[in-house]
Short mmCIF file of C-alpha atoms in Angstrom, two decimals:
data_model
loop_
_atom_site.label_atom_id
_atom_site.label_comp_id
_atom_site.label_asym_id
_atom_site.label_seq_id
_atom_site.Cartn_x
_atom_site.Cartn_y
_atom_site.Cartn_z
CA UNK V 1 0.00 0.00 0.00
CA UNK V 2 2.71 2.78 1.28
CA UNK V 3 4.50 1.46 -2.46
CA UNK V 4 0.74 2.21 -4.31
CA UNK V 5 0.50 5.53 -2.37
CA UNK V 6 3.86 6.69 -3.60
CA UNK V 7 3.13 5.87 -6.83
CA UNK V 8 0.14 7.79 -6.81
CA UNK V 9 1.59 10.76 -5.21
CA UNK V 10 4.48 10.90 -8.57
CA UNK V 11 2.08 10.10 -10.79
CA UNK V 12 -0.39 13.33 -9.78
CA UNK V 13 2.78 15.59 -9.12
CA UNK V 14 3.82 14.58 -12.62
CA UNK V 15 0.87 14.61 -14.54
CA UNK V 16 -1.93 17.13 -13.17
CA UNK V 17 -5.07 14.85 -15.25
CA UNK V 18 -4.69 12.54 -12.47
CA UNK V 19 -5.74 14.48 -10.06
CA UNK V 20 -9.05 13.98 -8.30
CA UNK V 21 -11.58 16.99 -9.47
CA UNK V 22 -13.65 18.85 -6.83
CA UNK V 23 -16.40 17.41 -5.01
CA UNK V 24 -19.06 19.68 -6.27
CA UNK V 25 -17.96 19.50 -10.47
CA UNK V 26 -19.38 16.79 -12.72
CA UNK V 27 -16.06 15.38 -14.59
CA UNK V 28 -18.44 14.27 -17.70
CA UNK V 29 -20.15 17.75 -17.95
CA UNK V 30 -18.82 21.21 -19.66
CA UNK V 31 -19.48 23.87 -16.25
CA UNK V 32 -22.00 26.67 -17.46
CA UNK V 33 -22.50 30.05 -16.20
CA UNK V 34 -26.14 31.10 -15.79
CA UNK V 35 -26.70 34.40 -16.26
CA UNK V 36 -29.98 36.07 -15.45
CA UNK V 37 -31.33 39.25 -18.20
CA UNK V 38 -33.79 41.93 -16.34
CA UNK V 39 -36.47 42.86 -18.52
CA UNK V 40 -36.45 47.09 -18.27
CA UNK V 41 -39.43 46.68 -20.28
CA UNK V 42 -41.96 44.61 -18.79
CA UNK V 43 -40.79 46.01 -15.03
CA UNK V 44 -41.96 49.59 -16.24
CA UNK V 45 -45.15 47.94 -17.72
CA UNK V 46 -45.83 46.15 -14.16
CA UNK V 47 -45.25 49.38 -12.53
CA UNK V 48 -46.99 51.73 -14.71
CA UNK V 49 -50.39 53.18 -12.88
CA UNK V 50 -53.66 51.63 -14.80
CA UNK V 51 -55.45 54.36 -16.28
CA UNK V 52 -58.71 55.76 -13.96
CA UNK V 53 -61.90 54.02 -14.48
CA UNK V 54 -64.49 56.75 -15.78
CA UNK V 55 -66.92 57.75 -13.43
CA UNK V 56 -69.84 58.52 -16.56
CA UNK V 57 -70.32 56.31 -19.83
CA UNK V 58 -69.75 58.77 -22.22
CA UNK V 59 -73.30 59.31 -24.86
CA UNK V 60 -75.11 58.18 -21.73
CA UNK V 61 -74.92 61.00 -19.87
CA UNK V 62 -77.93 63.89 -19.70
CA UNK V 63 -78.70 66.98 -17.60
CA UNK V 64 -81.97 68.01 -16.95
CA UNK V 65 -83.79 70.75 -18.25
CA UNK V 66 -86.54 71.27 -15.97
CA UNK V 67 -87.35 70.79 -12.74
CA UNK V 68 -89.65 67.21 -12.60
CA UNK V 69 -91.47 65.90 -9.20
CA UNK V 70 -91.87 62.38 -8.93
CA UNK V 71 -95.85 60.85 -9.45
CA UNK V 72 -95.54 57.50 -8.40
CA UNK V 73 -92.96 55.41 -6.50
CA UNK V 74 -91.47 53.98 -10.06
CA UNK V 75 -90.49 57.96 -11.04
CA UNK V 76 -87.46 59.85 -10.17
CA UNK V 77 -87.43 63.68 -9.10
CA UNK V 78 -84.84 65.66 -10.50
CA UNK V 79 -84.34 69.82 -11.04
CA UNK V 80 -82.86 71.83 -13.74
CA UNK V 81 -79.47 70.73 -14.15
CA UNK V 82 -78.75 67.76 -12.22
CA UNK V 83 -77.37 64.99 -14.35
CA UNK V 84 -78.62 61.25 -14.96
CA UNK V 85 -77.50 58.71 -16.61
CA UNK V 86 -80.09 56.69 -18.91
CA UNK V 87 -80.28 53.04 -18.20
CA UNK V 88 -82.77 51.87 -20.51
CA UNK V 89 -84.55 54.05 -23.06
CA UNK V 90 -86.65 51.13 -24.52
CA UNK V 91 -89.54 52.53 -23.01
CA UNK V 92 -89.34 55.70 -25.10
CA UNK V 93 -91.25 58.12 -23.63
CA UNK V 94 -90.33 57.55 -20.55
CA UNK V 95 -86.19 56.02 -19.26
CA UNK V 96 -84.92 54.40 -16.65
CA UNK V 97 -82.16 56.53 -15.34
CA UNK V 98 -79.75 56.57 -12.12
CA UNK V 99 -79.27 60.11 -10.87
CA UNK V 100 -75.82 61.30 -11.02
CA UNK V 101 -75.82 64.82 -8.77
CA UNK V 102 -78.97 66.66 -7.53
CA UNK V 103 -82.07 66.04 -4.88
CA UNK V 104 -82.16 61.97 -6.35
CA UNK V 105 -78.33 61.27 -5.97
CA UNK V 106 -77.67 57.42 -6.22
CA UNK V 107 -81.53 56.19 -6.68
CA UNK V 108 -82.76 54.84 -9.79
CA UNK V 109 -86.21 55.31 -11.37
CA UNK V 110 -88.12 56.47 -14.26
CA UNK V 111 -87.85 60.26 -15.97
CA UNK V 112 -89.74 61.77 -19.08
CA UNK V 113 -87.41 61.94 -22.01
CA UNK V 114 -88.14 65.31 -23.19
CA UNK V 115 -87.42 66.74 -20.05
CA UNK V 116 -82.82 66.14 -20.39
CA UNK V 117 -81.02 66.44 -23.40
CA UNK V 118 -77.33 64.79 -23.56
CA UNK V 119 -75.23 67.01 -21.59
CA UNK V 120 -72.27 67.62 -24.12
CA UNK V 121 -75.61 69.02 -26.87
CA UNK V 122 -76.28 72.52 -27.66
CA UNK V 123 -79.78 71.53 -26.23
CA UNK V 124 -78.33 71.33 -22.97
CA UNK V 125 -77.80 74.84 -22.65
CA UNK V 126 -79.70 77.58 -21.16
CA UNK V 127 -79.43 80.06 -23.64
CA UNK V 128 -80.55 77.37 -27.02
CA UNK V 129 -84.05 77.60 -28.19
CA UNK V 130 -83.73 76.06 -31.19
CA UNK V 131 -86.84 76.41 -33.19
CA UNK V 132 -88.40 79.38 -31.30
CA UNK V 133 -89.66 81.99 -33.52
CA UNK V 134 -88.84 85.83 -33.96
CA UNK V 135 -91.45 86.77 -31.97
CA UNK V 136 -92.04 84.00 -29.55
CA UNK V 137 -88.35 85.17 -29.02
CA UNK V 138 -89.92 88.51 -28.44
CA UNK V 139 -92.62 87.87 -26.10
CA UNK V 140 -90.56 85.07 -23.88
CA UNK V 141 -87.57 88.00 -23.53
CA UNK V 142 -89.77 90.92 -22.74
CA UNK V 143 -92.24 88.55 -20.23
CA UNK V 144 -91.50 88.75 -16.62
CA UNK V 145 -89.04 87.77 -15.28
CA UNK V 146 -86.14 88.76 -17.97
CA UNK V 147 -83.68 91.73 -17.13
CA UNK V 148 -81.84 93.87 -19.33
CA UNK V 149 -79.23 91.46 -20.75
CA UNK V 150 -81.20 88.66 -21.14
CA UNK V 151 -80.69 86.87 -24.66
CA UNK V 152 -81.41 83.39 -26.71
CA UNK V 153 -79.92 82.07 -29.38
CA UNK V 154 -82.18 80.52 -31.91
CA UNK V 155 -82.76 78.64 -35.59
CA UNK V 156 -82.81 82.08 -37.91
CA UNK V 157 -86.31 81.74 -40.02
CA UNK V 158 -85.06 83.95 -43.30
CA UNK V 159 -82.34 81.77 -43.48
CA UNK V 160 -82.47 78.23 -43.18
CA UNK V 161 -79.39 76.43 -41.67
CA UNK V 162 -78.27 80.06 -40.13
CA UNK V 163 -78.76 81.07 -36.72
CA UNK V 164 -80.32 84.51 -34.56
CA UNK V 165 -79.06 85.60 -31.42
CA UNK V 166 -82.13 87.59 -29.47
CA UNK V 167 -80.80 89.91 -26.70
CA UNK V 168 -83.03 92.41 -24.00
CA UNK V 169 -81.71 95.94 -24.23
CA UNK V 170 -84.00 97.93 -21.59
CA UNK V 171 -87.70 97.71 -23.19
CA UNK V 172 -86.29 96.57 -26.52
CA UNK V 173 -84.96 93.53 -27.98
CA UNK V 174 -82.76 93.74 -30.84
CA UNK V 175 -81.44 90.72 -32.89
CA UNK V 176 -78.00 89.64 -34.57
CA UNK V 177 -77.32 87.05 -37.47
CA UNK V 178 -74.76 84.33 -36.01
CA UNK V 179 -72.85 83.14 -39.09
CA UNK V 180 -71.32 79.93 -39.82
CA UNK V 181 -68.01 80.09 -41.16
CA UNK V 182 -67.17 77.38 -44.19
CA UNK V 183 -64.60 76.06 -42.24
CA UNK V 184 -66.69 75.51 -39.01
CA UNK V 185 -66.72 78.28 -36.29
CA UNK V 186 -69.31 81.06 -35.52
CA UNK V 187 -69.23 84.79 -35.63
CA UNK V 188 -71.29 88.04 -35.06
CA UNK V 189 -69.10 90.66 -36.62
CA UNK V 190 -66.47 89.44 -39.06
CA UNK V 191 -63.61 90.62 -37.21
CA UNK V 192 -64.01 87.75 -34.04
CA UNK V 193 -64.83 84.27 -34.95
CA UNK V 194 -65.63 81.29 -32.83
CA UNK V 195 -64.86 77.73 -32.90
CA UNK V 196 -68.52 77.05 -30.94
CA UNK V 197 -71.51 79.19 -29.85
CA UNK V 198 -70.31 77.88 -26.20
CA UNK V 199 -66.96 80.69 -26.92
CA UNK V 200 -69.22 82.99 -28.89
CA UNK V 201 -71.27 82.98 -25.54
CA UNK V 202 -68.43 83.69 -23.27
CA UNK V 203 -66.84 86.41 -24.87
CA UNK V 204 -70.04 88.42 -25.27
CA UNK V 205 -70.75 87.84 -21.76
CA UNK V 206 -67.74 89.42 -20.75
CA UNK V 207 -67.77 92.30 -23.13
CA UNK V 208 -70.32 94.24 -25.18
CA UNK V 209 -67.82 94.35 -28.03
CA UNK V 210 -70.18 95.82 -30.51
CA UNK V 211 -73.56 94.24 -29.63
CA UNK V 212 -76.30 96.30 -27.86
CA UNK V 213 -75.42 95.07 -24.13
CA UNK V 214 -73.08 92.70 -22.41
CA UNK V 215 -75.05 89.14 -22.28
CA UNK V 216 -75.84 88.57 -18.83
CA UNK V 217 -78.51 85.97 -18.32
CA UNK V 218 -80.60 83.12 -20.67
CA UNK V 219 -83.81 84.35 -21.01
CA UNK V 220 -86.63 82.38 -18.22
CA UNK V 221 -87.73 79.54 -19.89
CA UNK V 222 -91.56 79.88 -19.05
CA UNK V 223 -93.71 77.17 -20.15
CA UNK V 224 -92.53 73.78 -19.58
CA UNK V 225 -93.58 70.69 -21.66
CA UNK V 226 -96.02 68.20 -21.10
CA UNK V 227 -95.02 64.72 -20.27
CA UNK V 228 -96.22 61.61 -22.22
CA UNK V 229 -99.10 60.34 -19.67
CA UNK V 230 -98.88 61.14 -16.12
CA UNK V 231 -95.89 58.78 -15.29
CA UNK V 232 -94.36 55.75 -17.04
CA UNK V 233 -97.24 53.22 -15.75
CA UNK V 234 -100.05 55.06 -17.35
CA UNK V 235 -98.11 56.03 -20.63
CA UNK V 236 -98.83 53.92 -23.81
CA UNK V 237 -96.03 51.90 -24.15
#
């Protein structure tokens, strides 16, 4: 044995192959080196704040234009400006709507269709009277109620497809052509166009700027419409 072990001992100083590998390597397998690749990519996608969830379905939404007290238990009371959003309009005359803001906050029931109009539409706004005539513009602006200032914009009936804006100037109301410009916009006077009668609106409520009087208020809209039957059970559905 002590012969064997000296053997051994010239053999491994001699030639280095003889010597016994490590514990922990496989003789029969090439060593590899693992090496691990972050993703910049995906980590900024995993940390990246989800957009907000939107708190109104847009083309759903509608504001009221009168004020509306509930019949029955099935209806929903709302005033002039609160917003709903309509549920189901299968019904027609008459939609199921959650309110949104206003008196009915949170509770569901049933409204009369002609009394919102979708909240981003011209007929949402005070000041629109869309197919009130010349003098109906007349009498609704001088009725009580109105103060100097007061004013409507309206369809124009000398020309179709144009548009009239009706203003109260002490016992007098006087009344301006609102153009359309070919390549979309509004104006009064030549020299200050619009992109919308929402702009048009705000600048003449601000300054005179060649009209009659500065617009303060829409005129009162006095007679309100009726609704299809007395309340969505005794309507005609």
């Amino acid at each position: 044995m002590e012969i064997r072990g000296k053997c051994l001992w010239c053999c491994q100083t001699v030639f280095p192959c003889f010597n016994k590998p490590p514990s922990d390597s496989d003789p029969g397998k090439e060593k590899r080196e693992i090496v691990v690749i972050k993703n910049i990519h995906a980590e900024e996608r995993t940390n990246r704040a989800l957009p907000p969830i939107p708190l109104e379905k847009p083309g759903y939404v509608y504001i009221a234009l009168y004020d509306y007290t509930a019949r029955t238990v099935e209806d929903l009371s709302f005033n002039a400006g609160d917003k709903l959003d309509a549920l189901d309009k299968s019904a027609g005359d008459w939609w199921y709507a959650n309110a949104l803001t206003g008196i009915s906050a949170d509770k569901k029931g049933y409204i009369p269709a002609n009394y919102v109009a979708p909240v981003e539409s011209l007929d949402a706004e005070p000041w629109y009277f869309a197919d009130t005539k010349r003098l109906d513009a007349e009498k609704l602006l001088l009725s009580e109620g109105n103060q100097h200032g007061a004013f409507l914009i309206r369809h124009c009936e000398s020309q179709k497809g144009e548009l009239s804006l009706s203003v109260l100037d002490q016992c007098k109301v006087k009344h301006y052509k609102v153009r359309k410009l070919d390549t979309g916009g509004y104006y009064v006077a030549r020299s200050k166009n619009f992109l919308t009668l929402r702009e048009l609106v705000e600048h003449y409520s601000k300054l005179e700027d060649g009209l009659c009087v500065r617009l303060l208020e829409p005129c009162k809209k006095m007679e309100v419409p009726q609704t299809h039957g007395l309340s969505y059970n005794t309507a005609d559905h």
